[in-house]
């Protein structure tokens, strides 16, 4: 990926990171979890940057959470040797994982079904590798995992230990929290998340498995949870940047959103009363997550170059390298409102998706002279 | 971007390119345009690969079309020195473009409003650079450009020549063709596209501008156009890969789609009768273009590893690194249908968006031993 600076200014479109906001977001969650007595294992799938991951790790963080083996390798290369790979294991990846084990990264794996447990056991024997495994618990019926009362949970744990591998414990992700519309719903989702995983851990322990790790995670539940009794770690990642979807959930406000896409105005569409900018879906991503929320933010909310939100303007539509700015109320934007060549910022619907479109982060913030760039890693 | 091979097999998820299908797609459009007597200036924003761009260029192609300056620099570095930058120019990019001119790439620019023409003139004087410009014509009211009968068209052309720059001609992109539902609509869109740009060129010539170039483009209109009289070049790019959106428009069939995402099955969700795979939106993109078509393909159609389409299965939902396979008719998929560890392919909704998520292309096809990889470029 290339990333270009001309005359000491990054070219548009590019991704800006407000370091002060990021630091505040990290500290806010850290303080919450400290009050609740449970450490954070930050999920680095949002940032994919060693500079940011290091800042996300609190003094008591056991390690990080990753979503790809490329992340595992990149962060291990940067010295982080306690990692949970939080995607149900596909057997075809076990050879590569065994190499990581031999090189010193005992990557904690996620196992979400008995068939995969059987395949894991075969690979452990073939590769002479004792994998460490968390069993994924399905707390909301939305993705993978064992229901807490599923007989297959104990069966899978047995297959794992029979193969000489370790059952470290249980983990879950409460994807259903993303469908909430108010705080009470999020609090209940966090309760259900905790209950599911704690009861599954109890069952494992009653059956003789040690299962020391009880891991939960999502930025919304981490923000609204009131009780983490029995939980040993929380995984969250989006909180580092926040986004319009999280603001729509009530997890943050637009003033907390730490990343934005810098863009330049190309021209005015007089017939429609709309303005064209040079950030299309390639820079913003195709994510339309806020379409299902009370306030649909289109492809993003528009801010002045300084970061101040322009309340009535959003990105109505995109093509690959064009964004179309319109008023939220459907009225035309007047021709005196902006000018060709003016720079604006666009707040993202979904931080993970928008950041993934960029080679890295241009830092902005009070303590920075500007011009600093932190690269991101990509791929699988 | 990293791209990993373990034991000579690419890791999943990754992007496959069926070279035979790609070659057929290129030849089909080439033959059509040859019949119509108008050369192709391929748009390389879909492929972003020199290997593919060279194959897209026919013997009579005047050059290529690009959507970013990073593309312009990459393809110029690979020896392609006739390029049209088909996004309305943002004035902040002109310093960088002037450097390209000084280095030997007289990048043809797109100008879509009079304010930008004024800014272009200022930059031309300041940088002592005679930019070459195509005026963008708005054929469908959907994005930027001058209406063919807009007085501002001649005004902008005058500003360009007064600044010592060249008015090369006119160009348009018929985005409205993407809204069509049948062949007759696409034929009419292609007629309107031609009419708009030819009449605008006539106005310019009547007013004394030479305007030798008359450029149109989109894969749907290029496929359905019957008359290109007065048009000097056609721009198209998606045709090289095709996708489900193009199949939904009737531009191709699913057997023509040349790229797919290779994925591996993680597990079965027994409660829902769905299967989980290791390709989520990070590998497939968030593009849901087919949601507005007659047949909604979710996040993509599922194929056997060999490429054979599994007619009743699609990707119903995605998270970052998970895809959920479901039956299109809503009935559960039975547990004997697939197995954990099995590899499948997923056809993309939108080739440009899906390919953009990957570091490059793993080649598959009759004439290839396999294992060959063509990288893509990224960024701005």
XYZ file of C-alpha atoms in Angstrom:
760
model
C 0.000 0.000 0.000
C 1.270 3.430 -0.830
C 0.657 6.491 1.229
C 1.756 9.792 -0.139
C 2.647 13.164 1.284
C 2.997 16.163 -0.994
C 4.504 19.342 0.457
C 4.199 17.899 3.974
C 0.430 17.455 3.644
C -1.123 14.015 3.272
C -2.965 13.600 -0.008
C -6.733 13.169 0.083
C -8.485 10.934 0.813
C -6.588 9.689 3.845
C -7.306 8.470 7.349
C -6.766 10.827 10.289
C -6.373 9.688 13.881
C -7.069 12.107 16.709
C -4.661 10.763 19.307
C -6.198 12.742 22.166
C -9.617 11.231 21.531
C -8.109 7.774 21.178
C -6.279 8.152 24.492
C -9.477 9.315 26.195
C -11.422 6.352 24.787
C -8.776 3.910 25.996
C -8.708 5.481 29.452
C -12.493 5.504 29.767
C -12.820 1.760 29.195
C -9.748 1.031 31.301
C -11.275 2.924 34.240
C -14.596 1.101 33.858
C -12.980 -2.322 33.804
C -10.727 -1.414 36.700
C -13.838 -0.586 38.738
C -15.286 -3.957 37.762
C -12.046 -5.752 38.576
C -11.571 -7.452 35.213
C -8.662 -6.842 32.836
C -8.949 -5.972 29.148
C -7.522 -8.190 26.413
C -7.814 -5.613 23.635
C -9.001 -6.764 20.229
C -6.597 -5.429 17.641
C -8.679 -6.251 14.569
C -9.883 -2.644 14.550
C -6.498 -0.916 14.668
C -4.094 -3.539 13.178
C -1.217 -1.339 14.356
C 1.464 -2.127 16.918
C 1.654 1.522 18.003
C -2.041 1.526 18.839
C -2.180 -2.005 20.257
C 0.539 -1.117 22.779
C -1.508 1.876 23.922
C -4.642 -0.278 24.212
C -2.929 -2.705 26.572
C -3.391 -1.721 30.206
C -0.831 -2.641 32.869
C -2.953 -5.687 33.776
C -3.809 -6.790 30.219
C -2.959 -10.477 29.782
C -2.358 -10.005 26.049
C -4.304 -9.210 22.906
C -7.092 -10.642 20.775
C -6.590 -11.149 17.025
C -8.899 -12.002 14.137
C -6.413 -13.377 11.577
C -3.188 -15.347 11.594
C -1.501 -12.475 9.774
C -2.318 -10.318 12.812
C -0.970 -13.021 15.123
C 2.305 -13.132 13.188
C 2.629 -9.357 12.944
C 1.997 -8.700 16.637
C 4.178 -11.650 17.675
C 6.920 -10.170 15.524
C 6.491 -7.030 17.613
C 6.886 -8.955 20.859
C 3.308 -9.663 21.967
C 3.383 -13.337 22.946
C -0.018 -13.819 24.620
C -2.708 -13.835 21.950
C -6.224 -15.182 21.569
C -7.333 -15.910 17.996
C -11.034 -15.233 18.413
C -12.387 -16.838 15.230
C -13.539 -20.450 15.244
C -10.623 -22.489 13.982
C -10.678 -23.700 10.376
C -8.684 -26.969 10.287
C -6.704 -25.852 7.239
C -4.987 -23.243 9.405
C -3.557 -25.651 11.982
C -0.280 -26.351 10.179
C 0.514 -22.667 10.145
C -0.511 -22.340 13.788
C 1.724 -25.257 14.785
C 4.645 -23.360 13.258
C 3.786 -20.406 15.481
C 3.766 -22.704 18.507
C 7.205 -24.053 17.578
C 8.431 -20.465 17.245
C 7.183 -19.517 20.708
C 3.648 -18.192 20.235
C 1.193 -20.541 21.952
C -1.738 -18.925 20.191
C -4.959 -19.537 22.092
C -7.494 -20.959 19.653
C -11.276 -20.733 19.547
C -13.225 -23.920 18.987
C -16.930 -23.667 18.234
C -18.077 -27.171 17.274
C -17.314 -30.851 17.883
C -16.346 -31.640 14.317
C -13.615 -29.026 14.500
C -12.553 -30.525 17.855
C -12.037 -33.859 16.107
C -10.028 -32.221 13.351
C -7.975 -30.333 15.929
C -7.165 -33.600 17.680
C -5.998 -35.198 14.418
C -3.783 -32.218 13.653
C -2.360 -32.172 17.174
C -1.246 -35.802 16.749
C 0.045 -35.322 13.202
C 1.934 -32.106 14.056
C 2.919 -33.125 17.586
C 1.529 -29.848 18.872
C -0.493 -29.335 22.064
C -2.879 -26.573 21.082
C -4.491 -24.391 23.758
C -8.191 -23.946 23.209
C -11.063 -21.772 24.370
C -14.513 -23.170 23.687
C -16.793 -20.591 22.093
C -20.148 -20.169 23.782
C -23.155 -19.052 21.777
C -24.799 -16.418 23.990
C -27.197 -14.994 21.408
C -27.819 -17.575 18.667
C -26.285 -15.301 16.068
C -22.980 -16.865 15.066
C -20.959 -19.891 16.154
C -20.447 -21.734 19.403
C -21.939 -24.162 21.883
C -25.052 -23.236 23.802
C -24.064 -23.249 27.514
C -26.224 -26.345 28.148
C -25.216 -28.161 24.945
C -24.006 -31.756 25.606
C -21.548 -31.204 22.750
C -19.680 -28.687 24.926
C -18.401 -31.416 27.239
C -17.906 -33.797 24.325
C -15.685 -31.257 22.547
C -13.742 -30.515 25.733
C -13.144 -34.260 26.078
C -11.906 -34.552 22.490
C -9.495 -31.674 23.113
C -7.979 -33.114 26.285
C -7.924 -36.649 24.855
C -5.742 -35.270 22.068
C -3.298 -33.878 24.602
C -4.456 -30.320 24.043
C -5.558 -27.890 26.744
C -9.054 -26.582 27.472
C -8.193 -23.110 28.734
C -11.802 -22.122 29.240
C -14.632 -20.408 27.438
C -15.237 -17.268 25.435
C -18.191 -15.551 23.810
C -19.029 -12.525 21.684
C -22.401 -10.884 22.166
C -23.096 -9.793 18.607
C -26.732 -9.260 19.542
C -25.683 -6.144 21.478
C -25.346 -4.436 18.096
C -29.109 -4.685 17.622
C -29.923 -2.766 20.822
C -31.609 0.620 20.777
C -31.210 1.714 24.402
C -29.043 1.362 27.497
C -31.353 -1.099 29.234
C -31.108 -3.473 26.267
C -27.302 -3.217 26.335
C -27.196 -3.863 30.076
C -29.361 -6.949 29.593
C -27.185 -8.116 26.690
C -24.115 -7.785 28.925
C -25.872 -9.773 31.668
C -26.833 -12.525 29.218
C -23.267 -12.566 27.864
C -21.829 -13.025 31.364
C -24.439 -15.572 32.410
C -23.893 -17.720 29.320
C -20.166 -17.951 29.636
C -20.026 -18.281 33.424
C -22.583 -21.098 33.404
C -20.665 -22.872 30.625
C -17.433 -22.553 32.635
C -19.231 -23.973 35.681
C -20.382 -26.985 33.672
C -16.855 -27.621 32.402
C -15.413 -27.366 35.902
C -18.081 -29.658 37.334
C -17.105 -32.168 34.657
C -13.474 -31.967 35.711
C -11.999 -29.455 33.296
C -10.011 -26.674 34.915
C -11.126 -23.962 32.466
C -9.440 -20.993 34.143
C -10.286 -18.458 31.418
C -13.740 -16.896 31.090
C -13.621 -14.313 28.299
C -16.379 -11.972 27.089
C -16.298 -9.176 24.646
C -17.768 -6.412 22.548
C -17.411 -2.674 22.916
C -21.147 -2.153 23.660
C -21.346 -4.783 26.409
C -17.976 -3.733 27.868
C -19.371 -0.201 28.130
C -22.693 -1.143 29.722
C -21.851 -4.200 31.800
C -22.417 -3.782 35.559
C -21.250 -7.134 36.872
C -18.313 -9.195 35.663
C -18.242 -11.710 38.481
C -16.709 -14.937 37.233
C -15.308 -13.292 34.098
C -11.515 -13.227 33.851
C -11.035 -10.946 30.835
C -12.924 -8.587 28.534
C -12.233 -8.267 24.836
C -13.052 -4.995 23.080
C -11.455 -3.176 20.178
C -13.772 -0.684 18.512
C -13.706 1.505 21.630
C -10.246 2.717 20.641
C -11.706 4.722 17.745
C -15.474 4.563 18.283
C -17.708 5.287 15.281
C -21.163 6.449 14.222
C -22.647 3.012 14.819
C -21.415 3.081 18.430
C -22.746 6.635 18.777
C -26.104 5.381 17.461
C -26.063 2.693 20.167
C -25.359 5.299 22.853
C -21.916 3.839 23.552
C -20.237 7.177 22.748
C -20.962 10.588 21.229
C -19.695 11.889 17.893
C -17.118 13.906 19.882
C -15.453 10.640 20.903
C -14.885 9.379 17.363
C -11.123 9.361 16.896
C -10.757 8.503 13.203
C -12.032 10.389 10.191
C -11.357 10.507 6.478
C -9.830 13.738 5.207
C -11.333 14.720 1.869
C -11.331 17.609 -0.605
C -14.283 19.137 -2.408
C -14.314 18.510 -6.164
C -17.382 20.503 -7.153
C -20.982 21.571 -6.720
C -23.915 19.764 -8.305
C -26.136 22.783 -8.840
C -29.097 20.826 -10.193
C -29.280 18.708 -7.015
C -27.892 21.138 -4.451
C -25.204 18.623 -3.529
C -21.410 18.734 -3.312
C -18.929 16.175 -4.625
C -15.854 15.157 -2.617
C -12.890 12.915 -3.411
C -13.730 10.273 -0.787
C -15.876 7.474 -2.181
C -16.509 3.990 -0.884
C -12.865 3.038 -1.451
C -11.924 5.493 1.308
C -15.057 5.218 3.473
C -15.865 1.526 2.939
C -19.199 0.165 1.805
C -20.371 -0.191 5.405
C -23.911 1.089 5.890
C -24.344 -0.134 9.456
C -26.218 2.976 10.573
C -28.927 2.262 7.967
C -30.566 -0.029 10.519
C -30.343 2.521 13.349
C -32.643 5.389 14.312
C -30.336 7.926 12.648
C -29.077 6.785 9.251
C -25.720 8.512 8.666
C -25.440 7.470 5.012
C -21.753 6.800 4.342
C -20.655 9.155 7.132
C -21.145 12.497 8.854
C -19.344 15.554 7.538
C -17.077 17.770 9.670
C -15.025 20.871 9.039
C -11.313 20.218 8.452
C -10.822 21.182 12.119
C -13.063 18.297 13.181
C -16.191 20.269 14.130
C -19.281 18.322 13.081
C -21.512 19.980 10.460
C -24.791 18.800 11.894
C -26.997 19.011 8.796
C -24.705 17.414 6.192
C -23.931 13.744 5.498
C -22.503 11.589 2.717
C -25.661 10.559 0.885
C -24.069 8.310 -1.724
C -20.715 7.094 -2.959
C -19.085 5.635 -6.003
C -15.564 4.255 -5.941
C -13.757 7.597 -5.667
C -16.640 10.075 -5.333
C -18.730 10.984 -2.311
C -21.914 13.032 -2.623
C -22.686 15.384 0.258
C -26.328 16.233 0.898
C -28.434 17.770 3.613
C -30.034 15.264 5.953
C -33.411 16.984 5.565
C -33.329 16.597 1.787
C -33.202 20.347 1.118
C -30.527 21.550 -1.319
C -27.179 22.739 0.019
C -26.621 26.296 -1.160
C -23.677 27.093 -3.464
C -22.138 29.497 -0.907
C -21.887 26.795 1.765
C -18.578 25.286 0.649
C -15.988 25.921 -2.005
C -14.031 23.810 -4.480
C -10.717 22.759 -2.950
C -11.974 23.021 0.646
C -11.002 20.161 2.940
C -13.497 18.375 5.156
C -13.474 15.329 7.382
C -15.909 12.422 7.328
C -16.719 10.387 10.432
C -17.078 6.655 9.711
C -20.091 4.401 10.212
C -17.852 1.525 11.237
C -14.291 2.091 12.394
C -13.085 -1.440 11.570
C -14.344 -1.249 7.984
C -13.199 2.284 7.210
C -9.741 1.869 8.752
C -9.305 -1.316 6.702
C -9.429 0.731 3.505
C -6.260 2.636 4.424
C -2.527 1.972 4.634
C -2.346 3.683 8.022
C -3.135 6.642 10.236
C -2.113 10.287 9.955
C -1.861 11.566 13.502
C -3.586 14.733 14.573
C -3.890 16.066 18.114
C -2.723 18.733 20.464
C 0.602 17.164 21.333
C 1.711 16.355 17.819
C 3.525 18.468 15.320
C 1.701 16.653 12.538
C 3.031 14.626 9.674
C 3.431 11.469 11.749
C 2.094 8.274 10.227
C 1.416 4.894 11.811
C 1.086 2.020 9.314
C -1.545 -0.723 9.513
C -1.094 -4.346 8.572
C -3.415 -6.147 6.167
C -4.300 -9.546 4.826
C -4.594 -13.029 6.208
C -0.135 -6.199 2.587
C 0.898 -9.714 3.338
C -0.150 -12.732 1.354
C 0.738 -16.128 2.635
C 1.213 -19.574 1.156
C 1.511 -22.610 3.384
C 2.606 -25.890 1.786
C 2.097 -24.387 -1.676
C -1.588 -23.649 -0.995
C -2.795 -20.110 -0.481
C -4.288 -19.556 2.975
C -7.977 -18.786 3.202
C -9.587 -16.408 2.661
C -7.900 -15.317 -0.551
C -8.841 -14.038 -3.969
C -8.800 -16.413 -6.938
C -8.654 -15.289 -10.554
C -9.841 -17.631 -13.291
C -7.588 -16.498 -16.114
C -9.562 -18.309 -18.792
C -12.765 -16.514 -17.856
C -10.912 -13.208 -17.650
C -9.456 -13.734 -21.121
C -12.902 -14.595 -22.509
C -14.434 -11.486 -20.926
C -11.712 -9.286 -22.388
C -12.105 -10.833 -25.836
C -15.898 -10.533 -25.784
C -15.849 -6.778 -25.198
C -12.932 -6.323 -27.579
C -14.906 -8.051 -30.343
C -18.004 -5.943 -29.658
C -16.092 -2.689 -29.770
C -14.219 -3.773 -32.891
C -17.565 -4.299 -34.592
C -18.618 -0.825 -33.522
C -15.307 0.662 -34.659
C -14.360 2.303 -31.360
C -11.303 1.431 -29.265
C -11.310 0.573 -25.576
C -9.446 2.647 -23.004
C -9.693 0.089 -20.193
C -10.449 1.331 -16.698
C -7.905 -0.217 -14.349
C -9.615 0.781 -11.090
C -11.127 -2.721 -10.942
C -7.924 -4.717 -11.381
C -5.170 -2.335 -10.138
C -2.639 -4.774 -11.573
C -0.152 -4.226 -14.385
C -0.393 -7.874 -15.449
C -4.132 -7.542 -15.932
C -4.084 -4.015 -17.352
C -1.723 -5.129 -20.129
C -4.125 -7.931 -21.042
C -7.077 -5.508 -21.045
C -5.386 -3.225 -23.564
C -6.285 -4.139 -27.128
C -3.942 -3.455 -30.011
C -5.839 -0.231 -30.742
C -6.258 0.942 -27.121
C -5.030 4.525 -26.791
C -4.120 3.967 -23.135
C -5.827 3.354 -19.821
C -8.254 5.035 -17.437
C -7.348 5.484 -13.752
C -9.277 6.540 -10.664
C -6.448 7.658 -8.360
C -3.085 9.340 -8.707
C -1.477 6.328 -7.035
C -2.785 4.261 -9.961
C -1.416 6.845 -12.418
C 2.024 6.663 -10.814
C 2.029 2.861 -10.580
C 0.988 2.272 -14.185
C 3.307 5.019 -15.454
C 6.103 3.288 -13.551
C 5.204 0.204 -15.590
C 5.445 2.102 -18.858
C 1.848 3.133 -19.617
C 2.148 6.773 -20.618
C -1.341 7.565 -21.962
C -3.740 7.826 -19.050
C -7.066 9.482 -18.343
C -7.743 10.301 -14.682
C -11.525 9.960 -14.731
C -12.422 11.660 -11.436
C -13.233 15.378 -11.382
C -10.040 17.140 -10.392
C -9.641 18.335 -6.798
C -7.367 21.414 -6.918
C -5.206 20.112 -4.075
C -3.954 17.356 -6.392
C -2.566 19.647 -9.109
C 0.922 20.051 -7.631
C 1.380 16.305 -7.655
C -0.006 16.081 -11.182
C 2.361 18.798 -12.394
C 5.249 16.654 -11.152
C 3.913 13.784 -13.260
C 3.793 16.102 -16.290
C 7.416 17.127 -15.693
C 8.359 13.446 -15.469
C 6.701 12.621 -18.786
C 3.128 11.607 -17.963
C 0.744 14.175 -19.462
C -2.141 12.805 -17.413
C -5.471 13.708 -19.006
C -7.635 15.346 -16.341
C -11.384 15.468 -15.868
C -12.984 18.809 -15.133
C -16.591 18.895 -14.026
C -17.325 22.479 -12.967
C -16.308 26.080 -13.682
C -14.924 26.764 -10.210
C -12.464 23.936 -10.651
C -11.609 25.339 -14.095
C -10.638 28.609 -12.432
C -8.517 26.800 -9.859
C -6.902 24.732 -12.627
C -5.996 27.927 -14.470
C -4.369 29.414 -11.352
C -2.368 26.223 -10.765
C -1.298 26.066 -14.426
C 0.176 29.574 -14.119
C 1.760 28.969 -10.712
C 3.255 25.611 -11.727
C 3.981 26.551 -15.341
C 2.187 23.417 -16.474
C -0.166 23.098 -19.457
C -2.694 20.543 -18.229
C -4.729 18.523 -20.728
C -8.395 18.398 -19.823
C -11.541 16.498 -20.696
C -14.772 18.193 -19.688
C -17.097 15.826 -17.869
C -20.637 15.698 -19.209
C -23.521 14.852 -16.926
C -25.612 12.397 -18.958
C -27.854 11.181 -16.139
C -27.974 13.800 -13.355
C -26.401 11.363 -10.917
C -22.902 12.645 -10.238
C -20.718 15.469 -11.532
C -20.355 17.275 -14.840
C -21.854 19.833 -17.166
C -25.214 19.216 -18.776
C -24.586 19.153 -22.551
C -26.498 22.427 -23.014
C -25.042 24.144 -19.928
C -23.586 27.614 -20.713
C -20.930 26.830 -18.102
C -19.507 24.174 -20.436
C -18.214 26.784 -22.891
C -17.235 29.086 -20.037
C -15.094 26.358 -18.462
C -13.548 25.470 -21.818
C -12.654 29.139 -22.232
C -11.046 29.290 -18.786
C -8.982 26.226 -19.640
C -7.642 27.553 -22.927
C -7.127 31.063 -21.532
C -4.834 29.462 -18.950
C -2.773 27.879 -21.719
C -4.208 24.429 -21.050
C -5.762 22.121 -23.628
C -9.410 21.136 -24.005
C -9.002 17.595 -25.304
C -12.700 16.927 -25.477
C -15.506 15.469 -23.397
C -16.188 12.380 -21.315
C -19.114 10.929 -19.421
C -19.991 7.986 -17.200
C -23.535 6.654 -17.354
C -23.975 5.607 -13.738
C -27.730 5.428 -14.308
C -27.144 2.247 -16.320
C -26.629 0.491 -12.979
C -30.301 1.092 -12.147
C -31.587 -0.742 -15.233
C -33.556 -3.954 -15.016
C -33.612 -5.067 -18.655
C -31.731 -4.918 -21.924
C -33.965 -2.256 -23.468
C -33.222 0.080 -20.555
C -29.485 -0.526 -20.980
C -29.683 0.136 -24.713
C -31.507 3.401 -24.037
C -28.958 4.352 -21.370
C -26.175 3.743 -23.882
C -27.992 5.908 -26.448
C -28.451 8.724 -23.931
C -24.802 8.443 -22.944
C -23.681 8.773 -26.550
C -26.131 11.557 -27.357
C -25.088 13.646 -24.349
C -21.409 13.525 -25.049
C -21.608 13.856 -28.818
C -23.878 16.901 -28.556
C -21.556 18.473 -25.989
C -18.582 17.879 -28.286
C -20.518 19.476 -31.149
C -21.188 22.574 -29.043
C -17.529 22.888 -28.143
C -16.452 22.508 -31.774
C -19.024 25.039 -32.958
C -17.564 27.432 -30.384
C -14.090 26.915 -31.822
C -12.622 24.258 -29.526
C -11.069 21.321 -31.332
C -12.178 18.704 -28.748
C -10.927 15.600 -30.573
C -11.741 13.144 -27.770
C -15.277 11.904 -27.094
C -15.128 9.315 -24.326
C -17.938 7.217 -22.834
C -17.873 4.396 -20.415
C -19.382 1.787 -18.163
C -19.400 -1.969 -18.539
C -23.219 -2.144 -18.917
C -23.445 0.498 -21.645
C -20.347 -0.846 -23.411
C -22.056 -4.236 -23.520
C -25.421 -2.987 -24.805
C -24.529 -0.010 -26.965
C -25.499 -0.334 -30.645
C -24.155 2.883 -32.066
C -20.950 4.658 -31.155
C -20.929 7.182 -33.974
C -18.994 10.240 -32.903
C -17.452 8.455 -29.927
C -13.668 8.060 -30.046
C -13.114 5.728 -27.073
C -14.973 3.543 -24.598
C -13.957 3.145 -20.964
C -14.875 -0.058 -19.129
C -13.177 -2.024 -16.389
C -15.546 -4.294 -14.491
C -15.982 -6.462 -17.606
C -12.552 -7.989 -16.952
C -13.891 -9.868 -13.908
C -17.669 -9.378 -14.073
C -19.657 -9.894 -10.862
C -23.085 -10.753 -9.485
C -24.297 -7.195 -9.942
C -23.439 -7.368 -13.655
C -25.109 -10.780 -13.847
C -28.199 -9.227 -12.235
C -28.188 -6.550 -14.938
C -27.979 -9.201 -17.675
C -24.506 -8.050 -18.722
C -23.051 -11.521 -18.047
C -23.911 -14.856 -16.443
C -22.451 -16.268 -13.245
C -20.280 -18.512 -15.469
C -18.454 -15.412 -16.667
C -17.424 -14.213 -13.200
C -13.637 -14.537 -13.108
C -12.850 -13.734 -9.484
C -13.981 -15.505 -6.340
C -12.966 -15.704 -2.716
C -11.614 -19.064 -1.577
C -12.860 -19.926 1.900
C -12.880 -22.811 4.364
C -15.764 -24.071 6.462
C -15.390 -23.464 10.199
C -18.521 -25.167 11.469
C -22.234 -25.900 11.392
C -24.807 -23.855 13.270
C -27.227 -26.636 14.002
C -29.874 -24.455 15.624
C -30.165 -22.309 12.480
C -29.247 -24.832 9.792
C -26.454 -22.580 8.616
C -22.721 -23.030 8.029
C -19.905 -20.719 9.094
C -16.953 -19.968 6.797
C -13.746 -18.004 7.294
C -14.598 -15.290 4.744
C -16.341 -12.309 6.320
C -16.783 -8.772 5.084
C -13.042 -8.160 5.304
C -12.582 -10.678 2.463
C -15.879 -10.115 0.617
C -16.303 -6.355 1.212
C -19.370 -4.720 2.677
C -20.850 -4.263 -0.813
C -24.528 -5.195 -0.937
C -25.182 -3.922 -4.456
C -27.422 -6.837 -5.387
C -29.794 -5.904 -2.516
C -31.468 -3.459 -4.914
C -31.746 -6.015 -7.740
C -34.366 -8.660 -8.460
C -32.148 -11.395 -7.022
C -30.465 -10.390 -3.762
C -27.244 -12.410 -3.501
C -26.499 -11.403 0.101
C -22.726 -11.084 0.412
C -22.139 -13.502 -2.455
C -23.084 -16.786 -4.116
C -21.439 -20.000 -2.971
C -19.589 -22.395 -5.299
C -17.764 -25.677 -4.862
C -13.982 -25.354 -4.642
C -13.934 -26.358 -8.329
C -16.010 -23.272 -9.186
C -19.373 -24.953 -9.823
C -22.175 -22.734 -8.485
C -24.275 -24.199 -5.650
C -27.553 -22.712 -6.763
C -29.461 -22.748 -3.460
C -26.790 -21.377 -1.090
C -25.639 -17.802 -0.505
C -23.761 -15.790 2.124
C -26.622 -14.478 4.236
C -24.592 -12.403 6.664
C -21.029 -11.510 7.577
C -18.980 -10.213 10.439
C -15.370 -9.148 10.027
C -13.911 -12.644 9.595
C -17.020 -14.866 9.542
C -19.471 -15.550 6.745
C -22.774 -17.307 7.386
C -24.038 -19.570 4.596
C -27.776 -20.079 4.315
C -30.273 -21.410 1.817
C -31.860 -18.743 -0.346
C -35.326 -20.164 0.355
C -34.847 -19.799 4.116
C -34.985 -23.551 4.771
C -32.200 -25.003 6.946
C -29.126 -26.482 5.298
C -28.770 -30.065 6.441
C -25.698 -31.138 8.457
C -24.641 -33.651 5.770
C -24.408 -30.981 3.078
C -20.875 -29.778 3.854
C -18.103 -30.674 6.255
C -15.738 -28.762 8.509
C -12.516 -27.997 6.678
C -14.125 -28.134 3.223
C -13.127 -25.366 0.820
C -15.651 -23.343 -1.144
C -15.575 -20.299 -3.375
C -17.732 -17.201 -3.106
C -18.658 -15.090 -6.125
C -18.604 -11.343 -5.382
C -21.434 -8.829 -5.601
C -19.071 -6.170 -6.858
C -15.706 -7.050 -8.357
C -14.130 -3.638 -7.657
C -15.039 -3.721 -3.969
C -14.134 -7.351 -3.297
C -10.827 -7.237 -5.152
C -9.914 -4.102 -3.179
C -9.898 -6.153 0.029
C -7.023 -8.324 -1.186
C -3.280 -8.011 -1.738
C -3.590 -9.695 -5.122
C -4.821 -12.568 -7.252
C -4.119 -16.287 -7.038
C -4.315 -17.574 -10.589
C -6.418 -20.566 -11.503
C -7.142 -21.835 -14.990
C -6.422 -24.561 -17.460
C -3.077 -23.277 -18.648
C -1.599 -22.578 -15.253
C 0.304 -24.844 -12.934
C -1.112 -22.901 -9.996
C 0.624 -21.033 -7.246
C 1.121 -17.932 -9.358
C 0.211 -14.664 -7.726
C -0.332 -11.242 -9.249
C -0.150 -8.350 -6.763
C -2.545 -5.383 -6.699
C -1.672 -1.800 -5.836
C -3.589 0.182 -3.226
C -4.048 3.622 -1.825
C -4.160 7.110 -3.181
